[in-house]
Short mmCIF file of C-alpha atoms and ligand atoms in Angstrom, two decimals:
data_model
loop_
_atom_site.label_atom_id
_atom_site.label_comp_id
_atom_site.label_asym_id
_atom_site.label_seq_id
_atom_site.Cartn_x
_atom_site.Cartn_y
_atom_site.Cartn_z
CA UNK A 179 110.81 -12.91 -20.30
CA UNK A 180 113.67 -12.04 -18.09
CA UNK A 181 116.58 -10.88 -19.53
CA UNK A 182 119.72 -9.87 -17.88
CA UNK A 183 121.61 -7.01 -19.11
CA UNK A 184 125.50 -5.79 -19.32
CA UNK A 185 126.69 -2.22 -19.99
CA UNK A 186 130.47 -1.94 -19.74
CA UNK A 187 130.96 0.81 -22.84
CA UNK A 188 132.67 3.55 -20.50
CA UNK A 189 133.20 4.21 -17.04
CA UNK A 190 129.83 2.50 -15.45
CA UNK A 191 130.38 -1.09 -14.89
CA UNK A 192 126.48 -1.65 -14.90
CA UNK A 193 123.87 -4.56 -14.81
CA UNK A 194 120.42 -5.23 -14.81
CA UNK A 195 117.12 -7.24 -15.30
CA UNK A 196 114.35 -5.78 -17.11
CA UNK A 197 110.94 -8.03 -17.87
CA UNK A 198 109.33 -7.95 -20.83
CA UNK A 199 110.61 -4.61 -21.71
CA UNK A 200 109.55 -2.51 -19.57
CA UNK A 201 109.72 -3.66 -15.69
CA UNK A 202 112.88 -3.19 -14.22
CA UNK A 203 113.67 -5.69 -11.49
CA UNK A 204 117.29 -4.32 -11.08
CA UNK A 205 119.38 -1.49 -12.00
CA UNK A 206 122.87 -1.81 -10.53
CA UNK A 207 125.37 0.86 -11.41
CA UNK A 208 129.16 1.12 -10.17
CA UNK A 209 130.75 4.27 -10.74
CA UNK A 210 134.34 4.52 -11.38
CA UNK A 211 134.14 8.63 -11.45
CA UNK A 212 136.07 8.99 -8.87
CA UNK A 213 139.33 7.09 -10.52
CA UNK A 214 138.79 8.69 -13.73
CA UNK A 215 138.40 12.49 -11.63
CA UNK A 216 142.13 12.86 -11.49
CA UNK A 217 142.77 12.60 -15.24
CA UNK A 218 140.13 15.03 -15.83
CA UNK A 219 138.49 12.31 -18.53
CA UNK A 220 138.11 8.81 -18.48
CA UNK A 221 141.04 6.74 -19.38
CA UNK A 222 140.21 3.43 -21.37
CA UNK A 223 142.91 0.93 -20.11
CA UNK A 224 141.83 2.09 -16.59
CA UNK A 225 138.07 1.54 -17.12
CA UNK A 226 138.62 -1.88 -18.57
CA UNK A 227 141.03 -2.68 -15.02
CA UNK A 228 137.70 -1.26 -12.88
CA UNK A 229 135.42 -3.21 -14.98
CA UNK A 230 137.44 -6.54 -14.65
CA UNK A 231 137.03 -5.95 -11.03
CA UNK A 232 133.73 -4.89 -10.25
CA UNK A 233 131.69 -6.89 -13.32
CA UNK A 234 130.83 -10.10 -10.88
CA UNK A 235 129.61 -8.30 -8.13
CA UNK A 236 127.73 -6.09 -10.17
CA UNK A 237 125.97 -9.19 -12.04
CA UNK A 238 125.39 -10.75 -9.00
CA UNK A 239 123.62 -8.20 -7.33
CA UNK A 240 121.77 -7.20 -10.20
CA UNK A 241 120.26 -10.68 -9.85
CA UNK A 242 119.94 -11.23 -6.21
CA UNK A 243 118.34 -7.45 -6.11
CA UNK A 244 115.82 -8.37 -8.48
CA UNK A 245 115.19 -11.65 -6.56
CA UNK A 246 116.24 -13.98 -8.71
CA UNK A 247 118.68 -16.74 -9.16
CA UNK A 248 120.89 -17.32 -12.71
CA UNK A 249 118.51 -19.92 -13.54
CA UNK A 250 115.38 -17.75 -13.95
CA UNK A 251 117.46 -15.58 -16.77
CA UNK A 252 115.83 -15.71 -19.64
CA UNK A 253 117.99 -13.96 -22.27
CA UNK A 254 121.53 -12.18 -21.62
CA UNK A 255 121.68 -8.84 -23.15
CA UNK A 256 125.26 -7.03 -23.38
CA UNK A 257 126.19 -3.63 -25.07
CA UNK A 258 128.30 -4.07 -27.86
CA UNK A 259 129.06 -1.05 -29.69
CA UNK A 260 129.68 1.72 -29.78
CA UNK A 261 132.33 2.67 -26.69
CA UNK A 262 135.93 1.68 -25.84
CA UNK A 263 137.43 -1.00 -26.95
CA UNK A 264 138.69 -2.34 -23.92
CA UNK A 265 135.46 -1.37 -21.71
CA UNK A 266 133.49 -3.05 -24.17
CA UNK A 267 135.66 -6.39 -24.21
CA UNK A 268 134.85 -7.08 -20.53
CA UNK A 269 131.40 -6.62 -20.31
CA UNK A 270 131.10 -8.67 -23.96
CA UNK A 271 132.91 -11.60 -23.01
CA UNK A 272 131.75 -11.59 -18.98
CA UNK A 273 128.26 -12.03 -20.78
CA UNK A 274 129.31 -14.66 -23.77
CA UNK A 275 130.52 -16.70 -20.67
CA UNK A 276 127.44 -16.90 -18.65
CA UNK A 277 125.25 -16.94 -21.47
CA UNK A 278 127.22 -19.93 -22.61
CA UNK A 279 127.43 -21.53 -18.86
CA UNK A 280 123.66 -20.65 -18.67
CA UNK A 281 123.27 -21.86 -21.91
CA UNK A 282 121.04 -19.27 -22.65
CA UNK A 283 120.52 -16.90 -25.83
CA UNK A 284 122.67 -13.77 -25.88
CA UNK A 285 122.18 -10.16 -27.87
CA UNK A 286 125.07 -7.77 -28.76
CA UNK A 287 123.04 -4.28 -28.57
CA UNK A 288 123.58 -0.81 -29.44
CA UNK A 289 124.65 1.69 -26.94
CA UNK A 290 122.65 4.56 -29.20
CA UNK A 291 120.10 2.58 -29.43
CA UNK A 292 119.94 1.37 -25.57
CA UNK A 293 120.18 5.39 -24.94
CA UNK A 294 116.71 6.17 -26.86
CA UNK A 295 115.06 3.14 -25.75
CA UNK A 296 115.97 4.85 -22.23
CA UNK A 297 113.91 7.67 -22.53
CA UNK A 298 111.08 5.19 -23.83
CA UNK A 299 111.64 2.43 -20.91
CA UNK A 300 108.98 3.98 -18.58
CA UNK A 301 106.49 4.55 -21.68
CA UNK A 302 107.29 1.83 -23.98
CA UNK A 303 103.81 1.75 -25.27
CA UNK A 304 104.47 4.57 -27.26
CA UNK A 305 106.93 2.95 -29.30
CA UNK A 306 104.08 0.91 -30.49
CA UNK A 307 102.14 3.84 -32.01
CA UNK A 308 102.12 4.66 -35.49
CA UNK A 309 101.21 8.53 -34.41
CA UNK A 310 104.92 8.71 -32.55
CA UNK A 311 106.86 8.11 -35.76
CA UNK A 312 109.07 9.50 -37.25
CA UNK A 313 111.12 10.26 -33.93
CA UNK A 314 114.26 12.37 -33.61
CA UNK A 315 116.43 11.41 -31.07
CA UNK A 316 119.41 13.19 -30.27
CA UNK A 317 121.97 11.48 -28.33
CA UNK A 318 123.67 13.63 -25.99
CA UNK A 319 127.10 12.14 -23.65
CA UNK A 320 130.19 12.52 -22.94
CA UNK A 321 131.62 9.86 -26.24
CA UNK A 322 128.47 11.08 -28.70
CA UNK A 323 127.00 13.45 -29.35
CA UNK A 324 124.65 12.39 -32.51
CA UNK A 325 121.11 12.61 -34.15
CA UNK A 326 119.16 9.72 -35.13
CA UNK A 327 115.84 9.64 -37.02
CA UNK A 328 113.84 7.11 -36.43
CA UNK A 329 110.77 5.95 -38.79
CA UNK A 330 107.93 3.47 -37.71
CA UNK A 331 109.21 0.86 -40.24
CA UNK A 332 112.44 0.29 -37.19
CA UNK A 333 114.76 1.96 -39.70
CA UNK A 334 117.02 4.22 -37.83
CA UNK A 335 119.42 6.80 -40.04
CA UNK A 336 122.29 8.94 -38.22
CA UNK A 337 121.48 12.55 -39.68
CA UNK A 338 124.64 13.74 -37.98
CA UNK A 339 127.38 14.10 -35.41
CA UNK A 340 130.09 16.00 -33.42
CA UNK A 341 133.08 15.92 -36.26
CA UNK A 342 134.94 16.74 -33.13
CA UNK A 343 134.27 16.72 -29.13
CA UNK A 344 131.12 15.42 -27.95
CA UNK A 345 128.83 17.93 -25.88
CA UNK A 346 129.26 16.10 -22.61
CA UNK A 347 133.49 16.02 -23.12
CA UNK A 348 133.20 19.89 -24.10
CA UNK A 349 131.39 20.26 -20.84
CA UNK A 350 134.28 18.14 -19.32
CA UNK A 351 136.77 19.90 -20.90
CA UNK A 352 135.30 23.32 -20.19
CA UNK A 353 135.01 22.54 -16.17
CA UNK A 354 138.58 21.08 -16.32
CA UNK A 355 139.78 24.70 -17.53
CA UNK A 356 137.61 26.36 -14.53
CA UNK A 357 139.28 23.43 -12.14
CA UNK A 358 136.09 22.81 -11.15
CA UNK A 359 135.88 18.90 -10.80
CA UNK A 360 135.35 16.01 -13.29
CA UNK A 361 132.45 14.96 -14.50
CA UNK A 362 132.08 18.72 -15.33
CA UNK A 363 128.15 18.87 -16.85
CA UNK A 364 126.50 18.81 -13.33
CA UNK A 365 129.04 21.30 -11.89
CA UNK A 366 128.59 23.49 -15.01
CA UNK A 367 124.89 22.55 -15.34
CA UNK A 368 124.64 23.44 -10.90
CA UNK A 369 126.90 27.02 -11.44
CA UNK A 370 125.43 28.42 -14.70
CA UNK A 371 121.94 29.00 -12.55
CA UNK A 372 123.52 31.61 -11.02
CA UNK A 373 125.50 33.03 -13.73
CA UNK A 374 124.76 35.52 -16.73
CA UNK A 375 124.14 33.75 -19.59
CA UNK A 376 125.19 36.79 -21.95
CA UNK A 377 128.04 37.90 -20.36
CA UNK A 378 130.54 36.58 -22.69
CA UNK A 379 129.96 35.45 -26.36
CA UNK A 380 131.03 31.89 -26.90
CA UNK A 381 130.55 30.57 -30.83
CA UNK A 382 127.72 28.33 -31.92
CA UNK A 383 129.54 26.32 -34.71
CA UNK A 384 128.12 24.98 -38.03
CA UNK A 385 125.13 27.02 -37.22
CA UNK A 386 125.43 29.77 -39.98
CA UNK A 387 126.15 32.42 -36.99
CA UNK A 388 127.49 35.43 -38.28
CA UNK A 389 126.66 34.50 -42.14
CA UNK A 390 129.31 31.63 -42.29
CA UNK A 391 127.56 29.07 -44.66
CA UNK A 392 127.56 25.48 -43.52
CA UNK A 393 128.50 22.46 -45.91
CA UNK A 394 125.47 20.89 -46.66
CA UNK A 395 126.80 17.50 -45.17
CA UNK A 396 127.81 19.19 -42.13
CA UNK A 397 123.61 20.78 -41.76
CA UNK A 398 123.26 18.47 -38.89
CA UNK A 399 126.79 17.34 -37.46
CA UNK A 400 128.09 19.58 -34.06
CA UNK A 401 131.18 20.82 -33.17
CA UNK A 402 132.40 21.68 -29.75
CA UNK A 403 135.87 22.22 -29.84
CA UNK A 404 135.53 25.84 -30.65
CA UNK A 405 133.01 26.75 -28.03
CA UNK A 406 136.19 25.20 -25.57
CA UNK A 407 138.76 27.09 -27.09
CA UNK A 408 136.70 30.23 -26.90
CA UNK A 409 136.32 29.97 -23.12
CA UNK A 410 139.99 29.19 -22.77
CA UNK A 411 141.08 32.58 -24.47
CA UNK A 412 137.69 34.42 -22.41
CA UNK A 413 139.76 33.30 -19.34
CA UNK A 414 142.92 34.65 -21.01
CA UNK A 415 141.02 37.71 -21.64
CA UNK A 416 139.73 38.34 -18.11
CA UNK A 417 142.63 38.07 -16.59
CA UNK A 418 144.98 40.27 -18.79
CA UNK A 419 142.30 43.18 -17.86
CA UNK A 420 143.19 42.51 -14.43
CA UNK A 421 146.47 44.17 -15.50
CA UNK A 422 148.13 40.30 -15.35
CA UNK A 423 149.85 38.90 -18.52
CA UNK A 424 148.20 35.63 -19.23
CA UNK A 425 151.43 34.68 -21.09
CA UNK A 426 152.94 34.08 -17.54
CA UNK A 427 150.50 33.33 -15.08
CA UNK A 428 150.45 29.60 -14.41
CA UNK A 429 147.70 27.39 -15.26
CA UNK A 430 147.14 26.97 -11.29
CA UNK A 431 147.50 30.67 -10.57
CA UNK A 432 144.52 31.03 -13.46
CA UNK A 433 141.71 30.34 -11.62
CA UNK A 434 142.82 32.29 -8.79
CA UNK A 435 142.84 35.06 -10.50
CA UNK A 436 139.03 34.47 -12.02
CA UNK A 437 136.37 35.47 -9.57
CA UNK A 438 133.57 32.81 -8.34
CA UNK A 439 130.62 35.27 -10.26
CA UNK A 440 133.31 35.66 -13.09
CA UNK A 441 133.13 31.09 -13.25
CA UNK A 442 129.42 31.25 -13.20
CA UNK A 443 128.91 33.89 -16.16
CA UNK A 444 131.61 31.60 -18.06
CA UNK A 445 129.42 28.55 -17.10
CA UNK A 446 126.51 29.99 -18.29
CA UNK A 447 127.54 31.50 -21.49
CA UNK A 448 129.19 28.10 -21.98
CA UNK A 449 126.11 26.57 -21.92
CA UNK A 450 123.88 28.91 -23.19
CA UNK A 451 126.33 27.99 -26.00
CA UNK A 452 126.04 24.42 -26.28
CA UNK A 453 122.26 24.35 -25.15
CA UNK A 454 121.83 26.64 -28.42
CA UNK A 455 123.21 24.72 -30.97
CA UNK A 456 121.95 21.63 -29.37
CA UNK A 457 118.42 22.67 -29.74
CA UNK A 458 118.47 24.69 -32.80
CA UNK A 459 119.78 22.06 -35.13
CA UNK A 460 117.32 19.43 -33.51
CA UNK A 461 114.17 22.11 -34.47
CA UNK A 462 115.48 22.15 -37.84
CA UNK A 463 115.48 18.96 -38.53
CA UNK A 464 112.28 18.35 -36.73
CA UNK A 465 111.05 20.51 -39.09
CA UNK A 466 112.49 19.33 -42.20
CA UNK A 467 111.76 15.15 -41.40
CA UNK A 468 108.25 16.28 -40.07
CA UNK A 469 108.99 14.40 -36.73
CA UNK A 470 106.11 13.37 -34.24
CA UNK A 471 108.09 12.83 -31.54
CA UNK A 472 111.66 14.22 -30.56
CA UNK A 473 113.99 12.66 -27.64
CA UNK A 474 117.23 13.71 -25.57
CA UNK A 475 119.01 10.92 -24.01
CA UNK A 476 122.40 10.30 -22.83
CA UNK A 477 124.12 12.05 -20.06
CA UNK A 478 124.20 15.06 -21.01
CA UNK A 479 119.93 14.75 -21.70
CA UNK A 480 120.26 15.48 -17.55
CA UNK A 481 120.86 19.28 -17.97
CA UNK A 482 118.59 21.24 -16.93
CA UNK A 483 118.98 23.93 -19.44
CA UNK A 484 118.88 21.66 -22.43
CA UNK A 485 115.38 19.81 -20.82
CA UNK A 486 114.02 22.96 -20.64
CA UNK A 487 115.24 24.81 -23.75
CA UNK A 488 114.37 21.64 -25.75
CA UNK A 489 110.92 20.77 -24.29
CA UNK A 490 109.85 24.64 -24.84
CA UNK A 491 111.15 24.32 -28.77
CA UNK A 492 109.57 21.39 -29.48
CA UNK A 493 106.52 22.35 -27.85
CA UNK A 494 106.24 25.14 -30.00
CA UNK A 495 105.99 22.92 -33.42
CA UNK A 496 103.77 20.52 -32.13
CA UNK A 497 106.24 17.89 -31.53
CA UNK A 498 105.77 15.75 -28.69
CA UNK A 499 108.90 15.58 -26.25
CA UNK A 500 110.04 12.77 -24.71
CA UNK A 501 112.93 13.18 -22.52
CA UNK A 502 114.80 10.39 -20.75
CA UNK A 503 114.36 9.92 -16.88
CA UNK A 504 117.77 10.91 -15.08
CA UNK A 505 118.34 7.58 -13.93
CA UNK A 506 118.24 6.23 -17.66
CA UNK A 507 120.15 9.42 -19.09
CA UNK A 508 123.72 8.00 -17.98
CA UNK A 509 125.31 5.06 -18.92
CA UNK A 510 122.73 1.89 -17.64
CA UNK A 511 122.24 -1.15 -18.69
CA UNK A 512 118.28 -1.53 -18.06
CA UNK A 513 118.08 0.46 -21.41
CA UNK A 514 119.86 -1.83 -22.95
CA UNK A 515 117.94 -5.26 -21.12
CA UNK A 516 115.00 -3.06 -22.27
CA UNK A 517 115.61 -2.81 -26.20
CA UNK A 518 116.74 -5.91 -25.74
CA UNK A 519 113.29 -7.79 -25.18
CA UNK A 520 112.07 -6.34 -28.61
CA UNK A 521 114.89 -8.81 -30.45
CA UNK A 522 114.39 -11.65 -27.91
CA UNK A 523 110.48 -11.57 -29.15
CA UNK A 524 111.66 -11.70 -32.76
CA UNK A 525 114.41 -14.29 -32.06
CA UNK A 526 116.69 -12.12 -33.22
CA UNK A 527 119.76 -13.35 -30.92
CA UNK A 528 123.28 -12.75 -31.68
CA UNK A 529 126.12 -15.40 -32.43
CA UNK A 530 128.54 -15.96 -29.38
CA UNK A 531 131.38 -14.82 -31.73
CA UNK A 532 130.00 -11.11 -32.18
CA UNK A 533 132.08 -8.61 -32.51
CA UNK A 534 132.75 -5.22 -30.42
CA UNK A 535 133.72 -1.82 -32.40
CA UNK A 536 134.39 1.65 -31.28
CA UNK A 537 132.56 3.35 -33.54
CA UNK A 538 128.77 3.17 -35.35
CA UNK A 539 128.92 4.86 -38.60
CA UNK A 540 125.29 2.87 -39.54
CA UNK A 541 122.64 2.03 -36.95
CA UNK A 542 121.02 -1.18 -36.69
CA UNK A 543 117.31 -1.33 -37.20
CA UNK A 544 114.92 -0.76 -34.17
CA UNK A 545 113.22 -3.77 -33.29
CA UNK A 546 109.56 -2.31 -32.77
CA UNK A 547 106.12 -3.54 -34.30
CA UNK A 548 103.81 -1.08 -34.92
CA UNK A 549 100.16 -1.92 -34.23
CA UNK A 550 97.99 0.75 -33.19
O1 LIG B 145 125.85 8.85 -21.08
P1 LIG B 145 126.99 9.06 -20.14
O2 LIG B 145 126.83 8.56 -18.72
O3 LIG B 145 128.30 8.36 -20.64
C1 LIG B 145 128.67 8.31 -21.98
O4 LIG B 145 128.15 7.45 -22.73
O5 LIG B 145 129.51 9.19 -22.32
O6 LIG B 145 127.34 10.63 -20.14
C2 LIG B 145 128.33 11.20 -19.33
C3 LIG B 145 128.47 12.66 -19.73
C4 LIG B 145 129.64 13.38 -19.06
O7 LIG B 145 130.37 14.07 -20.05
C5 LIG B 145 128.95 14.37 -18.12
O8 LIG B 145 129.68 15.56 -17.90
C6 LIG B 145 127.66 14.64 -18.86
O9 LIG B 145 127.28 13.38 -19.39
N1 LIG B 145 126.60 15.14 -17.96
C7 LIG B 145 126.07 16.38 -18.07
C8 LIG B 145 125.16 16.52 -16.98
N2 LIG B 145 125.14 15.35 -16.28
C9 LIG B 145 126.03 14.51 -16.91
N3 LIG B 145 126.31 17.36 -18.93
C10 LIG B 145 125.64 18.53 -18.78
N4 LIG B 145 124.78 18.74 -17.77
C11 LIG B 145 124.50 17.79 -16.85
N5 LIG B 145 123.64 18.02 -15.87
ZN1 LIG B 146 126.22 6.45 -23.04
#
């Protein structure tokens, strides 16, 4: 079964075929990081304009790539929640109209969802496996930043999220304040190699750090607005014992005024910070749900720190670590054509008049069987 997927949910307009799950024919991705780079963060009217612009192209060649024609799609996947509004509405009704020209079957999926099926595409089997369950997937980008347990009956329950930024927009945030560049993770991620981790102490929030007790409903939800603010008033810091008054220096003149080695040790305490929190709430709750199997996806599941911080964790309590490939760690939509095929067996398709929303509060159900 051929199915052709849509992801439209933020600023990739992207398409894709994927066969029976697991081989991907096509993965066709256009970037609009480079309009976004100027705002510092991606703007949602903007991304819908790129989208509208790019989506037939990027169909197109998803098909033609994979050698194909429209006629030999199957099934047309799209994502439909969660993600902006106006992103969303593109790539949702570009797919209800060919799936409706095609007359072919079409599924709304979840972007969460698509994200840990990512990290499963090239392994799928596994997902089949009564000895992988219960998973713990934590959900890492620049909109979410959320963890999701997963138990081998499909049911998936959201254990907890960022009650304010998401890791990936703290990282964007964080690089915007350095001026180094938008998307800021990779830049970050690149510079805090050669920086000093400890130099500067940054705040792990809702951690219990310093004996501040957490709510018990906020045990596994993240916050990264603090960790932000922090750095801002480091910078402030560093450059008032220059003998400057950070009162009156310009933004501009800031970073002039902050040394290259002085960037990197605020990179990497920055993400020593969010690595940190990241990992140690996951371990907890791996412990606490017994998990088999944990899993980092999303865009921010590409730095290098938190691949390595959160394979050696997990390692250590016997949970097996499944982290997505790079290529299916940012937005994609061969995740999505991927998860996809597991409804399409069950003929669980999607009316044409399905809705789009912003925000998942509840999950939907993983489609999986297993058998072994
Ligand atoms: O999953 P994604 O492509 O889009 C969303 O659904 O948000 O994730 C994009 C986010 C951006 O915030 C970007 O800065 C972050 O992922 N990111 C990283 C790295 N690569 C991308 N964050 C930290 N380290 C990286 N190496
Ligand atoms: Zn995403």
């Amino acid at each position: 079964m051929k199915i052709l997927a849509i992801e439209t949910s933020c600023d990739e307009t992207a398409a894709s075929v994927v066969e029976n799950g697991k081989a991907v024919l096509s993965n066709v991705i256009s970037s609009q990081i480079a309009k976004h780079a100027q705002y510092g963060g991606v703007i949602p009217e903007l991304a819908a304009r790129e989208h509208i612009k790019n989506i037939d192209w990027v169909v197109e060649s998803a098909i033609t790539s994979a050698e194909l024609t429209q006629q030999d799609i199957d099934v047309v996947a799209v994502t439909s929640h969660p993600g902006l509004m106006p992103a969303l509405a593109v790539g949702t009704a570009f797919a209800k109209g060919l799936a409706s020209s095609l007359d072919k079957p079409i599924i709304g999926v979840n972007h969460f969802l698509g994200h840990i099926y990512g990290a499963f595409l090239e392994q799928s089997e596994l997902l089949n496996q009564a000895t992988t369950y219960p998973i713990l997937a934590l959900v890492v980008s620049g909109g979410h930043t959320s963890m999701v347990l997963v138990e081998a009956d499909g049911s998936a329950k959201l254990l907890g999220q960022s009650i304010d930024d998401a890791a990936g927009e703290a990282y964007d945030k964080a690089a915007k304040l350095l001026n180094l560049g938008y998307p800021g993770g990779p830049i970050v991620d690149r510079l805090a190699k050669e920086g000093n981790e400890n130099a500067y102490v940054l705040p792990r929030a809702l951690t219990g750090e310093n004996g501040k007790a957490v709510k018990p409903e906020l045990k596994y939800c993240f916050s990264f607005s603090g960790v932000k603010t922090a750095l801002f008033y480091t910078v402030k810091k560093i450059i008032k014992a220059k003998g400057y008054d950070p009162e009156t220096v310009a933004p501009e003149e800031e970073t002039r005024l902050v040394t290259d080695a002085e960037v990197k040790d605020l990179a990497a305490s920055f993400q020593k910070a969010v690595v940190d929190v990241l990992v140690m709430k996951s371990a907890k709750a791996a412990k606490e749900f017994n998990v088999k199997t944990a899993v980092i996806c999303g865009g921010v599941a590409c730095n290098s720190a938190l691949r390595q911080a959160f394979s050696e964790k997990m390692a250590s309590l016997n949970v097996n670590c499944v982290i997505a490939p790079p290529k299916y760690c940012t937005d994609n939509a061969a995740m999505i054509g991927g998860l996809a095929y597991h409804y399409a067996t069950k003929g669980d398709f999607s009316d044409l008049n399905f809705d789009i929303a912003s925000r998942a509060s509840k999950i939907p159900n993983l489609p999986f069987e297993v058998t072994e």
